[in-house]
GROMACS .gro file of N, CA and C in nm:
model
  237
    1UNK      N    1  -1.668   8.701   9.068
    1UNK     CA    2  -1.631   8.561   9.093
    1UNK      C    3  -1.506   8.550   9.181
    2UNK      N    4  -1.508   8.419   9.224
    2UNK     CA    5  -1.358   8.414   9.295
    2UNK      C    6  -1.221   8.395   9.247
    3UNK      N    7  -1.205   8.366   9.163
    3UNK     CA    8  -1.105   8.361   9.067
    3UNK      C    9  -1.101   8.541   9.027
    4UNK      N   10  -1.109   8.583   8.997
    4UNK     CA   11  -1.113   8.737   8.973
    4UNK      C   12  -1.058   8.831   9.102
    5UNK      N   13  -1.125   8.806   9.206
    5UNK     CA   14  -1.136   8.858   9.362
    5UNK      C   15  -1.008   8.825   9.416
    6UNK      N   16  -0.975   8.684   9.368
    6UNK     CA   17  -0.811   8.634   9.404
    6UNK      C   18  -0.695   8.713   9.330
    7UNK      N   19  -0.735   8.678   9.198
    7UNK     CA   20  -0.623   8.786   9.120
    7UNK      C   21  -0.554   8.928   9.168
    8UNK      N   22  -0.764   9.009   9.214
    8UNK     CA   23  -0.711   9.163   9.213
    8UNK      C   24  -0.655   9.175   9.364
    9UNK      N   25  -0.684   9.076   9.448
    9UNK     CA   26  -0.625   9.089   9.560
    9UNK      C   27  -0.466   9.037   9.552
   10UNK      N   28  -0.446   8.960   9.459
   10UNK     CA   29  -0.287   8.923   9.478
   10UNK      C   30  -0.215   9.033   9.412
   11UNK      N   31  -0.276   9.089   9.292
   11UNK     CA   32  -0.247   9.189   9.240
   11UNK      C   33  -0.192   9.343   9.325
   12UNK      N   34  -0.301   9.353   9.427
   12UNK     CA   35  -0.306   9.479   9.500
   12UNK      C   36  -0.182   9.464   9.596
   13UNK      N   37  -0.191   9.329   9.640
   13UNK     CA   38  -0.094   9.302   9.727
   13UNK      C   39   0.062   9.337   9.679
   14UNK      N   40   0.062   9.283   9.567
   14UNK     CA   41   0.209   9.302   9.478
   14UNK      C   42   0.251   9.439   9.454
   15UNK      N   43   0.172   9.570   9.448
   15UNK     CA   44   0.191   9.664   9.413
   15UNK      C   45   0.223   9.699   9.508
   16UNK      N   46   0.096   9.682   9.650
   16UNK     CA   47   0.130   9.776   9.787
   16UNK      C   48   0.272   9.719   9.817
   17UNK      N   49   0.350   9.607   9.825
   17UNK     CA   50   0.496   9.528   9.839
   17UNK      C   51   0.560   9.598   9.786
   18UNK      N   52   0.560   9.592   9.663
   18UNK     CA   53   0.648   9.666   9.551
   18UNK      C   54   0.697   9.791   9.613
   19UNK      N   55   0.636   9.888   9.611
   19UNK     CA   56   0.629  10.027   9.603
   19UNK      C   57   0.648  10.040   9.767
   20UNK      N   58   0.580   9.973   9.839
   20UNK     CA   59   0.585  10.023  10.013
   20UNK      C   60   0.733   9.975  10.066
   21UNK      N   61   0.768   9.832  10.013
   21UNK     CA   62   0.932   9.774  10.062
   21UNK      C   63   0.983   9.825   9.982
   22UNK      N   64   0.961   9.842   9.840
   22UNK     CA   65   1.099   9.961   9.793
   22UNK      C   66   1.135  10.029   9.767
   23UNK      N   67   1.043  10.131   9.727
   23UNK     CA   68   1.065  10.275   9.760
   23UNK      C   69   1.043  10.331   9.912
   24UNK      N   70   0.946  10.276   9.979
   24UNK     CA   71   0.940  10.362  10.085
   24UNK      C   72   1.057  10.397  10.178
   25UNK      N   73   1.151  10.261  10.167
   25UNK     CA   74   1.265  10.269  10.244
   25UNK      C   75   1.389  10.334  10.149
   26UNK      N   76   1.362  10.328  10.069
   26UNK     CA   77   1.481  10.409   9.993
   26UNK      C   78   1.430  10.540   9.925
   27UNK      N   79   1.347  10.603   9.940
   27UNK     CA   80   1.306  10.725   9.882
   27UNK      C   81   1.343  10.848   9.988
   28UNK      N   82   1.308  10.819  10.124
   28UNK     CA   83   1.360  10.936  10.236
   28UNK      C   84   1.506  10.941  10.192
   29UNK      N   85   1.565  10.892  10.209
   29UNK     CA   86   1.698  10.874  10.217
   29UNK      C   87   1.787  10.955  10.076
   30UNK      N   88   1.728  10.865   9.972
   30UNK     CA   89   1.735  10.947   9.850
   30UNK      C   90   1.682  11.120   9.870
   31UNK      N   91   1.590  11.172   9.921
   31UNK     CA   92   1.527  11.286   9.880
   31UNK      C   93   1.673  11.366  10.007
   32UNK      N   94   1.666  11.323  10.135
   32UNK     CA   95   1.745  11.367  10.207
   32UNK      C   96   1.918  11.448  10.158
   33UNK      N   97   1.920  11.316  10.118
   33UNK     CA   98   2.089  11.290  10.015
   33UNK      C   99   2.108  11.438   9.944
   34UNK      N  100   2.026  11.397   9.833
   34UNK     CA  101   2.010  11.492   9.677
   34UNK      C  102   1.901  11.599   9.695
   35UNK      N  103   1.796  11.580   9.730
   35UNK     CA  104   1.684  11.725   9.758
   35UNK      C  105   1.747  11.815   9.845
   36UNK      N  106   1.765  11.821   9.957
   36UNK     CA  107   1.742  11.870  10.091
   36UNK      C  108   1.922  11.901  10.077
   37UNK      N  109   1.994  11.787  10.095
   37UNK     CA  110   2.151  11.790  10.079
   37UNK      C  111   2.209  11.785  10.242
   38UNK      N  112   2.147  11.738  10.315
   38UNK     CA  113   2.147  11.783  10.405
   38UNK      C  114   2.062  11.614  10.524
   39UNK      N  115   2.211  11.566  10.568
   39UNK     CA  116   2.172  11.453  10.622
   39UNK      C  117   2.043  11.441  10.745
   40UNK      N  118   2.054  11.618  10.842
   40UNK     CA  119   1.975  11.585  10.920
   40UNK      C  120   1.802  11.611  10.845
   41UNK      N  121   1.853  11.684  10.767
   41UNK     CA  122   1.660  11.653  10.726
   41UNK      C  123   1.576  11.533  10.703
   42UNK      N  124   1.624  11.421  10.751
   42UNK     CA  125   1.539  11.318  10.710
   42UNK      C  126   1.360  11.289  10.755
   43UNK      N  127   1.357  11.396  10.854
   43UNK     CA  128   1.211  11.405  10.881
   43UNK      C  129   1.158  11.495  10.774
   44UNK      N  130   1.222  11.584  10.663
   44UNK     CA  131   1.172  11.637  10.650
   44UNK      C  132   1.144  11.526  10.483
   45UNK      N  133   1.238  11.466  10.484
   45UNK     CA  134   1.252  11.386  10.322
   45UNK      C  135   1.117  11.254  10.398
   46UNK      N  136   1.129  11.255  10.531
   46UNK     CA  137   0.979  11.153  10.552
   46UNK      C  138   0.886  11.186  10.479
   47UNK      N  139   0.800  11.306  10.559
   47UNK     CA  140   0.701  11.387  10.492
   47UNK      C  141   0.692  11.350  10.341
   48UNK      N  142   0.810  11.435  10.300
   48UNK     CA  143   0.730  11.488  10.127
   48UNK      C  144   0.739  11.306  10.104
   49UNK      N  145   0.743  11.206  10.127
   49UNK     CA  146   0.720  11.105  10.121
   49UNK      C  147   0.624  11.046  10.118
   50UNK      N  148   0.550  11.071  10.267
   50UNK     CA  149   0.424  11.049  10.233
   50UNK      C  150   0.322  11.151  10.169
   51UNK      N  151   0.361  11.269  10.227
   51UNK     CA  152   0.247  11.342  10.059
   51UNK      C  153   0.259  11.284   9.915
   52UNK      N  154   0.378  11.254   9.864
   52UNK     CA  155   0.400  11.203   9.775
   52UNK      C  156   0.299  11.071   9.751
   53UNK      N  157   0.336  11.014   9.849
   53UNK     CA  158   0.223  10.830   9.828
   53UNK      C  159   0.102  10.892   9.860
   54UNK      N  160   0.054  10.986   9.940
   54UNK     CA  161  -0.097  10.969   9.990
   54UNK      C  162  -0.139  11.065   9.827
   55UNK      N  163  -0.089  11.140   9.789
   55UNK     CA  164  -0.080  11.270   9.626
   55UNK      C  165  -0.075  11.112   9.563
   56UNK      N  166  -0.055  10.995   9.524
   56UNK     CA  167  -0.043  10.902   9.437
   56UNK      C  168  -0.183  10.786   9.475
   57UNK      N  169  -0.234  10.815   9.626
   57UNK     CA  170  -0.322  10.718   9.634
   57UNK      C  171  -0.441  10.766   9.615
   58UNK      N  172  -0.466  10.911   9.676
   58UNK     CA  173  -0.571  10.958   9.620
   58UNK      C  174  -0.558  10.983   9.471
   59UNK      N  175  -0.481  11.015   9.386
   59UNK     CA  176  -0.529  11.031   9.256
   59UNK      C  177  -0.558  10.868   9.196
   60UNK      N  178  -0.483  10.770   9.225
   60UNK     CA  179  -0.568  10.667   9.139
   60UNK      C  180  -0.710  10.597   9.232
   61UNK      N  181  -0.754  10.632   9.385
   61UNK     CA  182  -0.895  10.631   9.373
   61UNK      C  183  -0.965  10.668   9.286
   62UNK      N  184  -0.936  10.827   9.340
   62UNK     CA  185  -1.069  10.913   9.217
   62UNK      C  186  -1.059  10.871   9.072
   63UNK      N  187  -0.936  10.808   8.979
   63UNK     CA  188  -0.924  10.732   8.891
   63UNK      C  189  -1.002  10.659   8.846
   64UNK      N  190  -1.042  10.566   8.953
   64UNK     CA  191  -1.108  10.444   8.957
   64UNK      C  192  -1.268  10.448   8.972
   65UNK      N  193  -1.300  10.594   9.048
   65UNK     CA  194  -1.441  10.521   9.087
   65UNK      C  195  -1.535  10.544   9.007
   66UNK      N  196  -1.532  10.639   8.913
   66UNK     CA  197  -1.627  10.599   8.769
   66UNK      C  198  -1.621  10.467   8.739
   67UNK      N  199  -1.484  10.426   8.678
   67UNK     CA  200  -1.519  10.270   8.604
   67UNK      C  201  -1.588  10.137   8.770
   68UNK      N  202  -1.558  10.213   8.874
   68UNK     CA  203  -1.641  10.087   8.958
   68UNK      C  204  -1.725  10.107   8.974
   69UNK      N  205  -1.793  10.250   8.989
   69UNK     CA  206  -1.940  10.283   8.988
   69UNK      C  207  -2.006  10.179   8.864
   70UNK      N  208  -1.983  10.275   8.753
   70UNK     CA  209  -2.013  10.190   8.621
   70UNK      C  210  -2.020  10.051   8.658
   71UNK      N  211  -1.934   9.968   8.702
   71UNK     CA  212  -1.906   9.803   8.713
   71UNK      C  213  -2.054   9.787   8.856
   72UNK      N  214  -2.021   9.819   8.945
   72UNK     CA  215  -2.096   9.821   9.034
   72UNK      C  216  -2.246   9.808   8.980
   73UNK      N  217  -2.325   9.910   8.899
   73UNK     CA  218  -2.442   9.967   8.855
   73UNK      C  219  -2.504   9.819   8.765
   74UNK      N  220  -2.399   9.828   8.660
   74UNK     CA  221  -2.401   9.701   8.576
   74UNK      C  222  -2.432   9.582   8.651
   75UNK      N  223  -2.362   9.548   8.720
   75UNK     CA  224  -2.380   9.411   8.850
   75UNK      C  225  -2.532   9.406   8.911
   76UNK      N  226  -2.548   9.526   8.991
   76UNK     CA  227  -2.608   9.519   9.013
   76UNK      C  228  -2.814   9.521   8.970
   77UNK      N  229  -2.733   9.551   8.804
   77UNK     CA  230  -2.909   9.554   8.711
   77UNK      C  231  -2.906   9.379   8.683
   78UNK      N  232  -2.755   9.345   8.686
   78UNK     CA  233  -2.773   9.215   8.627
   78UNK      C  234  -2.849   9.111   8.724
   79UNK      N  235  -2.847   9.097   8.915
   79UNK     CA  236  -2.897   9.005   8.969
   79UNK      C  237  -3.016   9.096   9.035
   0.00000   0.00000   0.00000
């Protein structure tokens, strides 16, 4: 329904915000600082950055796609 479709999209939206405006800009910097110790590495505190988010996006796909398969399957015996 649309009421549902609105939610998980405002929902998705809030998380990708959340996490992309505030960690993304303050996590290099942090890892640079304290990991690395070492101001010019910040390409390298980029990186494990995004392995870090893409290591966080692929695990809650594969998370997910049983219960949407399942949802999907269901839906679709129902019409």
């Amino acid at each position: 329904p649309n009421q549902v479709r609105g939610v998980a999209s405002a929902f998705v939206l809030f998380i990708v915000n959340f996490f992309g405006l505030g960690l993304g800009s303050y996590l290099p910097g942090f890892l640079s600082q304290y990991l690395f110790k070492d101001p010019l590495k910040v390409g390298n505190a980029i990186a494990l950055t995004v392995v870090i988010a893409a290591s966080v996006g692929i695990t809650v796909v594969l998370l997910t796609m049983r219960p949407y398969r399942r949802h999907y399957t269901e839906m679709a015996a129902v019409t």
